[in-house]
């Protein structure tokens, strides 16, 4: 029997851009040198 699992993380309003910058080490997070690889998946060609 299949089981359904769903997880949703929600942050405060206006935190997504800062979180994305942290993940990709851009902006004020650029001084960190521990990023190995970054990329985007499941995005259409026009995005």
mmCIF file of C-alpha atoms in Angstrom:
data_model
loop_
_atom_site.group_PDB
_atom_site.id
_atom_site.type_symbol
_atom_site.label_atom_id
_atom_site.label_comp_id
_atom_site.label_asym_id
_atom_site.label_seq_id
_atom_site.Cartn_x
_atom_site.Cartn_y
_atom_site.Cartn_z
ATOM 1 C CA UNK A 1 0.000 0.000 0.000
ATOM 2 C CA UNK A 2 1.351 3.406 -0.969
ATOM 3 C CA UNK A 3 1.703 6.084 1.649
ATOM 4 C CA UNK A 4 1.689 9.825 1.070
ATOM 5 C CA UNK A 5 4.275 12.121 2.649
ATOM 6 C CA UNK A 6 4.262 15.878 2.306
ATOM 7 C CA UNK A 7 6.616 18.386 3.933
ATOM 8 C CA UNK A 8 6.210 22.152 3.788
ATOM 9 C CA UNK A 9 8.701 24.606 5.217
ATOM 10 C CA UNK A 10 7.465 28.108 5.695
ATOM 11 C CA UNK A 11 9.510 31.108 6.714
ATOM 12 C CA UNK A 12 8.723 34.671 7.521
ATOM 13 C CA UNK A 13 7.599 36.999 4.752
ATOM 14 C CA UNK A 14 10.549 38.277 2.725
ATOM 15 C CA UNK A 15 13.112 35.603 3.665
ATOM 16 C CA UNK A 16 13.156 33.539 0.452
ATOM 17 C CA UNK A 17 15.524 35.819 -1.492
ATOM 18 C CA UNK A 18 18.033 35.908 1.366
ATOM 19 C CA UNK A 19 17.833 32.121 1.733
ATOM 20 C CA UNK A 20 18.408 31.611 -2.004
ATOM 21 C CA UNK A 21 21.409 33.978 -1.874
ATOM 22 C CA UNK A 22 22.824 31.980 1.044
ATOM 23 C CA UNK A 23 22.437 28.664 -0.788
ATOM 24 C CA UNK A 24 24.158 29.987 -3.937
ATOM 25 C CA UNK A 25 26.717 32.059 -1.963
ATOM 26 C CA UNK A 26 25.797 35.330 -3.641
ATOM 27 C CA UNK A 27 25.729 38.851 -2.231
ATOM 28 C CA UNK A 28 26.802 39.142 1.404
ATOM 29 C CA UNK A 29 27.359 35.375 1.560
ATOM 30 C CA UNK A 30 29.914 35.405 -1.268
ATOM 31 C CA UNK A 31 32.949 35.462 1.027
ATOM 32 C CA UNK A 32 32.342 31.854 2.080
ATOM 33 C CA UNK A 33 34.342 29.366 0.030
ATOM 34 C CA UNK A 34 32.587 26.122 0.960
ATOM 35 C CA UNK A 35 30.278 25.976 -2.086
ATOM 36 C CA UNK A 36 31.067 22.958 -4.244
ATOM 37 C CA UNK A 37 28.456 23.117 -7.006
ATOM 38 C CA UNK A 38 25.285 25.011 -7.842
ATOM 39 C CA UNK A 39 22.620 24.555 -10.491
ATOM 40 C CA UNK A 40 18.931 24.686 -11.260
ATOM 41 C CA UNK A 41 16.713 21.742 -12.080
ATOM 42 C CA UNK A 42 13.175 21.295 -13.360
ATOM 43 C CA UNK A 43 13.122 24.795 -14.809
ATOM 44 C CA UNK A 44 11.761 25.632 -18.265
ATOM 45 C CA UNK A 45 14.217 26.951 -20.859
ATOM 46 C CA UNK A 46 12.723 30.462 -20.743
ATOM 47 C CA UNK A 47 13.171 30.848 -16.958
#
